Coordinates of N, CA and C in Angstrom, one line a residue:
M1 N 2.4 10.6 19.6 CA 1.7 9.9 19.0 C 1.7 8.9 18.2
D2 N 1.2 7.6 18.3 CA 1.8 6.5 17.5 C 1.3 6.4 16.4
R3 N 2.0 6.5 15.2 CA 2.0 6.7 13.7 C 1.9 5.2 13.0
T4 N 1.3 5.0 12.2 CA 1.6 3.7 10.9 C 2.8 4.0 10.1
N5 N 3.0 3.0 9.5 CA 3.9 3.1 8.4 C 3.6 2.3 7.0
L6 N 3.9 2.2 6.2 CA 3.7 1.9 5.0 C 3.9 0.1 5.0
A7 N 5.1 0.2 5.4 CA 5.6 -1.4 5.7 C 4.6 -2.1 6.5
T8 N 4.5 -1.7 7.6 CA 3.6 -2.3 8.7 C 2.4 -2.8 8.3
A9 N 1.8 -1.3 7.5 CA 0.5 -1.5 6.9 C 0.3 -2.6 5.8
L10 N 1.2 -2.8 5.0 CA 1.1 -3.8 3.6 C 1.3 -5.0 4.3
T11 N 2.4 -5.3 5.2 CA 2.5 -6.3 5.4 C 1.3 -7.0 6.4
D12 N 0.4 -6.6 7.1 CA -1.0 -6.7 7.6 C -2.0 -7.1 6.5
L13 N -1.8 -6.1 5.8 CA -2.9 -6.2 4.4 C -2.9 -7.5 3.5
L14 N -1.3 -7.2 3.3 CA -1.0 -8.5 1.9 C -0.2 -9.8 2.5
F15 N 0.3 -9.7 3.6 CA 1.4 -10.9 4.0 C 1.1 -11.5 5.1
T16 N -0.2 -11.5 5.9 CA -0.6 -11.9 7.0 C -1.7 -12.6 6.6
P17 N -2.4 -13.4 5.8 CA -3.2 -13.8 5.4 C -4.5 -14.3 6.5
G18 N -3.8 -14.9 7.3 CA -5.0 -15.2 8.6 C -5.6 -13.8 9.4
L19 N -4.9 -12.6 8.9 CA -5.7 -11.3 9.6 C -6.7 -10.7 8.7
D20 N -8.0 -10.8 9.3 CA -8.9 -10.5 8.5 C -8.8 -8.9 7.5
L21 N -9.3 -8.8 6.7 CA -9.1 -7.6 5.6 C -9.6 -6.0 6.3
H22 N -10.5 -6.4 7.2 CA -11.1 -5.3 7.7 C -10.7 -5.0 8.7
E23 N -9.8 -5.7 9.6 CA -9.2 -5.7 10.7 C -8.4 -5.1 11.0
A24 N -7.4 -5.9 9.6 CA -5.8 -4.9 9.1 C -6.2 -3.4 8.6
A25 N -7.2 -3.3 7.9 CA -7.4 -2.1 7.4 C -7.7 -0.8 8.3
D26 N -8.5 -1.5 9.7 CA -8.9 -0.7 10.5 C -7.6 -0.1 11.4
R27 N -6.6 -1.0 11.8 CA -5.5 -0.7 12.2 C -4.7 0.7 11.4
H28 N -4.3 0.7 10.2 CA -3.6 1.5 9.6 C -4.6 2.3 8.5
F29 N -5.5 2.3 8.4 CA -6.3 3.6 7.3 C -7.9 4.1 8.0
A30 N -7.8 5.6 8.1 CA -8.9 5.9 8.7 C -10.1 5.6 8.1
P31 N -11.5 6.1 8.2 CA -12.4 5.8 7.9 C -12.7 6.2 6.6
D32 N -12.0 7.7 6.4 CA -12.2 9.0 5.2 C -11.1 8.6 4.4
Y33 N -10.3 7.6 4.2 CA -9.1 7.4 4.0 C -9.3 7.5 1.8
R34 N -8.3 7.9 1.4 CA -8.5 7.8 -0.3 C -6.8 7.5 -0.1
Q35 N -7.2 6.9 -1.6 CA -5.7 7.0 -2.3 C -5.5 7.0 -3.9
R36 N -4.4 7.7 -4.1 CA -4.3 7.9 -5.7 C -3.2 7.1 -6.1
T37 N -3.1 6.3 -7.1 CA -2.0 5.3 -7.8 C -2.2 5.6 -9.1
N38 N -1.0 5.9 -9.5 CA -0.9 6.5 -10.8 C -2.0 7.0 -11.5
G39 N -2.2 8.2 -10.6 CA -3.4 9.0 -11.1 C -4.9 9.0 -11.1
Q40 N -5.1 7.5 -10.5 CA -6.5 7.0 -10.1 C -7.0 7.4 -8.6
W41 N -8.0 7.7 -8.2 CA -8.4 8.1 -7.2 C -9.1 6.7 -7.0
D42 N -9.3 6.4 -5.5 CA -10.0 5.5 -4.8 C -10.5 5.6 -3.5
D43 N -11.5 5.4 -3.1 CA -12.0 5.8 -1.7 C -11.4 4.7 -0.4
R44 N -11.8 4.6 0.4 CA -11.5 3.2 1.0 C -12.1 2.1 0.4
D45 N -13.6 1.9 0.3 CA -13.7 0.9 -0.4 C -13.5 0.2 -1.5
G46 N -13.0 1.4 -2.5 CA -12.4 0.9 -3.7 C -10.9 0.4 -3.3
F47 N -9.9 1.2 -2.5 CA -8.8 0.3 -2.0 C -8.8 -0.7 -1.1
L48 N -9.9 -1.0 -0.6 CA -10.3 -2.5 -0.3 C -10.3 -3.5 -1.0
A49 N -11.8 -3.1 -2.1 CA -11.6 -4.3 -3.0 C -10.2 -4.7 -3.9
H50 N -9.3 -3.5 -4.0 CA -8.3 -3.7 -4.6 C -7.1 -4.6 -3.7
I51 N -7.2 -4.6 -2.7 CA -6.1 -5.6 -1.7 C -7.3 -6.8 -1.6
A52 N -8.0 -6.9 -1.3 CA -9.0 -8.6 -1.8 C -8.9 -8.9 -2.7
H53 N -8.8 -8.3 -4.0 CA -8.1 -9.1 -5.1 C -6.4 -9.5 -5.1
L54 N -5.7 -8.7 -4.5 CA -4.4 -8.8 -4.4 C -4.0 -9.9 -3.5
R55 N -4.7 -10.1 -2.3 CA -5.2 -11.7 -1.8 C -5.4 -12.8 -2.2
T56 N -6.2 -12.7 -3.4 CA -6.6 -13.8 -4.3 C -5.0 -14.3 -5.1
V57 N -4.4 -13.5 -5.3 CA -3.2 -13.5 -6.3 C -1.9 -13.6 -5.9
V58 N -1.5 -12.8 -4.6 CA -0.3 -12.8 -3.9 C -0.1 -13.9 -2.6
A59 N 0.7 -14.6 -3.3 CA 1.5 -16.0 -2.4 C 2.1 -15.7 -1.2
E60 N 3.0 -14.7 -1.3 CA 4.0 -14.0 -0.5 C 4.9 -12.8 -0.9
G61 N 5.7 -12.4 -0.1 CA 6.1 -10.9 -0.5 C 6.8 -10.4 1.0
S62 N 7.6 -9.5 0.0 CA 8.3 -8.2 1.3 C 8.4 -7.1 0.6
I63 N 8.7 -6.1 1.6 CA 8.8 -4.9 1.5 C 10.1 -4.3 1.9
E64 N 10.8 -3.5 1.1 CA 12.1 -2.8 1.7 C 12.0 -1.1 1.5
V65 N 11.9 -0.8 2.3 CA 12.1 0.5 2.5 C 13.3 1.4 2.3
H66 N 13.4 2.3 1.4 CA 14.6 2.8 1.1 C 14.6 3.9 1.9
D67 N 13.7 4.9 1.9 CA 13.7 6.0 2.6 C 12.2 6.2 3.3
E68 N 12.3 6.8 4.1 CA 11.1 7.3 4.8 C 11.3 8.4 5.8
L69 N 10.2 9.4 5.7 CA 10.1 10.6 6.3 C 8.9 11.3 7.2
Y70 N 8.8 11.6 8.3 CA 8.0 12.1 8.8 C 8.0 13.3 9.1
D71 N 7.1 14.4 8.8 CA 7.0 15.7 8.8 C 5.5 16.3 9.6
G72 N 5.2 16.3 10.9 CA 4.2 16.9 11.5 C 2.9 15.1 11.1
S73 N 2.1 15.9 10.6 CA 1.4 14.9 9.7 C 1.4 14.5 8.6
H74 N 2.6 14.7 7.9 CA 2.6 14.3 6.4 C 4.0 13.0 6.4
Y75 N 3.8 12.1 5.4 CA 4.4 11.2 5.3 C 5.1 10.9 3.9
A76 N 6.0 10.4 3.8 CA 6.6 10.2 2.6 C 7.4 9.3 2.4
D77 N 7.7 8.2 1.5 CA 8.7 7.0 1.6 C 8.9 6.6 0.1
R78 N 9.8 5.8 -0.2 CA 10.4 5.3 -1.1 C 10.5 3.6 -1.0
H79 N 9.6 2.9 -1.7 CA 10.1 1.6 -1.2 C 9.5 0.7 -2.3
T80 N 10.4 -0.5 -2.0 CA 10.6 -1.5 -3.3 C 9.2 -2.6 -2.3
I81 N 8.4 -3.2 -3.6 CA 7.6 -4.5 -2.8 C 7.8 -5.5 -3.5
Q82 N 8.3 -6.6 -3.2 CA 8.7 -7.8 -3.8 C 7.6 -9.1 -3.8
V83 N 6.8 -9.3 -4.8 CA 5.7 -10.4 -4.4 C 5.9 -11.4 -5.1
T84 N 5.3 -12.8 -4.9 CA 5.5 -14.5 -5.3 C 3.9 -14.3 -6.1
K85 N 3.5 -14.4 -7.3 CA 2.0 -15.0 -7.1 C 2.1 -16.0 -6.9
K86 N 0.9 -16.4 -7.1 CA 0.4 -17.9 -6.8 C 0.5 -18.9 -7.6
D87 N 0.7 -18.3 -8.9 CA 1.2 -19.2 -10.1 C 2.6 -19.5 -10.2
G88 N 3.1 -18.7 -9.0 CA 4.8 -18.7 -9.1 C 5.7 -17.7 -9.8
S89 N 4.7 -16.8 -10.5 CA 5.8 -15.8 -11.0 C 6.0 -14.8 -10.1
A90 N 7.0 -13.8 -10.3 CA 7.0 -12.7 -9.3 C 7.4 -11.4 -10.0
V91 N 6.8 -10.4 -9.0 CA 6.9 -8.9 -9.6 C 7.6 -8.1 -8.6
R92 N 8.5 -7.3 -9.1 CA 8.8 -6.5 -8.3 C 8.6 -5.0 -8.5
T93 N 8.3 -4.0 -7.8 CA 7.9 -2.7 -8.2 C 8.5 -1.9 -7.2
E94 N 8.9 -0.6 -7.7 CA 9.5 0.6 -7.0 C 8.1 1.3 -6.5
V95 N 8.0 2.2 -5.5 CA 7.2 2.9 -5.4 C 7.4 4.5 -4.4
Y96 N 6.8 5.5 -5.2 CA 7.4 7.1 -4.5 C 5.8 7.1 -4.1
L97 N 5.7 7.2 -2.7 CA 4.5 7.6 -2.0 C 4.8 8.7 -1.0
F98 N 3.1 9.5 -1.1 CA 3.6 10.9 -0.3 C 2.1 10.6 0.3
G99 N 1.5 10.7 1.8 CA 0.4 10.7 2.3 C 0.4 11.6 3.6
D100 N -1.2 11.7 4.2 CA -1.3 12.3 5.2 C -1.8 11.5 6.2
F101 N -1.6 11.6 7.6 CA -1.9 11.2 8.9 C -3.4 11.6 9.5
A102 N -4.3 10.9 9.7 CA -5.3 11.3 10.5 C -4.9 11.9 12.1
P103 N -5.6 12.6 12.9 CA -5.0 12.9 14.2 C -4.9 11.5 15.0
D104 N -5.3 10.6 14.9 CA -5.2 9.5 15.4 C -3.9 8.3 15.0
G105 N -3.4 9.0 14.1 CA -2.2 8.2 13.2 C -2.3 7.3 12.4
R106 N -3.6 7.0 11.8 CA -3.4 6.1 10.7 C -3.7 7.1 9.3
F107 N -3.4 6.4 8.4 CA -3.5 6.8 6.9 C -4.8 7.4 6.9
R108 N -4.7 9.0 6.2 CA -6.3 9.4 5.9 C -5.9 9.7 4.1
R109 N -4.6 9.8 3.7 CA -4.6 10.0 2.1 C -3.2 9.3 1.9
V110 N -3.4 8.8 0.5 CA -1.7 8.5 0.1 C -1.9 8.9 -1.1
E111 N -0.9 9.2 -2.0 CA -0.8 9.4 -3.5 C 0.2 8.7 -3.9
E112 N 0.5 7.9 -4.4 CA 1.7 7.2 -5.1 C 2.1 6.6 -6.7
V113 N 3.1 6.9 -6.8 CA 3.5 6.5 -8.3 C 4.2 4.9 -8.3
T114 N 3.8 4.3 -9.0 CA 4.7 2.6 -9.2 C 5.5 2.7 -10.3
C115 N 6.8 1.9 -10.4 CA 7.6 1.5 -11.4 C 7.9 0.3 -11.1
M116 N 7.1 -0.6 -12.4 CA 7.7 -2.1 -12.1 C 9.1 -2.2 -12.6
L117 N 9.6 -3.1 -12.0 CA 11.1 -3.5 -12.0 C 11.3 -5.1 -12.7
E118 N 10.4 -5.7 -12.3 CA 10.1 -7.1 -12.8 C 9.1 -7.6 -12.7
G119 N 8.8 -8.4 -13.8 CA 7.2 -8.7 -14.2 C 6.9 -9.1 -15.2
A120 N 5.9 -9.3 -15.7 CA 5.3 -9.8 -17.0 C 4.5 -8.1 -17.3
D121 N 4.2 -8.4 -18.2 CA 3.7 -6.9 -18.9 C 2.2 -6.9 -18.4
A122 N 1.6 -8.1 -18.2 CA 0.3 -8.0 -17.9 C 0.3 -7.7 -16.0
D123 N 1.3 -7.7 -15.5 CA 0.9 -7.3 -14.2 C 1.7 -6.0 -13.8
R124 N 1.7 -4.9 -14.9 CA 2.1 -3.7 -15.0 C 1.1 -2.9 -14.1
N125 N -0.2 -3.5 -13.7 CA -1.4 -2.6 -13.1 C -1.6 -3.0 -12.0
L126 N -0.9 -4.2 -11.4 CA -1.0 -4.7 -10.0 C -1.1 -4.0 -8.9
G127 N -0.6 -2.5 -9.0 CA -0.7 -1.5 -7.7 C -2.1 -1.1 -7.9
S128 N -3.0 -1.3 -8.8 CA -4.4 -0.8 -8.8 C -5.5 -2.1 -9.7
A129 N -4.8 -3.2 -10.0 CA -5.9 -4.2 -10.3 C -6.8 -4.5 -9.1
R130 N -7.8 -5.2 -9.5 CA -9.3 -5.6 -9.2 C -9.6 -7.1 -9.5

C-alpha cells in the first residue's frame, strides 16, 4: 500500500504555493479526516481553514523528521517545522504526532502536540491559528 507521510503532506500543503489547497489535501487526507492539535479537534473543513490561513502567513519553510514509525494503519512521528513568515519573522516548532491511515493510505486521523522552540509569543498558537 502506498501511504503518505507528514513531511510530504506538509510540503504540498504549505510550501508548494502553486498547488491548489484542495488538490493537496485530497492527495494526503481522507474525506473523513479529523485532527486534534493541543487538545482541540477539527474536522477536515476546520483543518483546511487552518491551512488556508497559514498560506496567507507563511512565506517558506522546511520540515525535519527526527523519528517516523509505521505499524499497520498506525503512524507516529516527531518532527520540527521551521517557517519564515511573510513579515520576515521565524518560527520553529517541534511536533509529536500520532495518526491512523484510511485503507487508501491517506491520513484519516492525526493527534499532535506542539512545542514552540523559536518565535514570538503571538506565534504560540500557529499550529491551530485561523
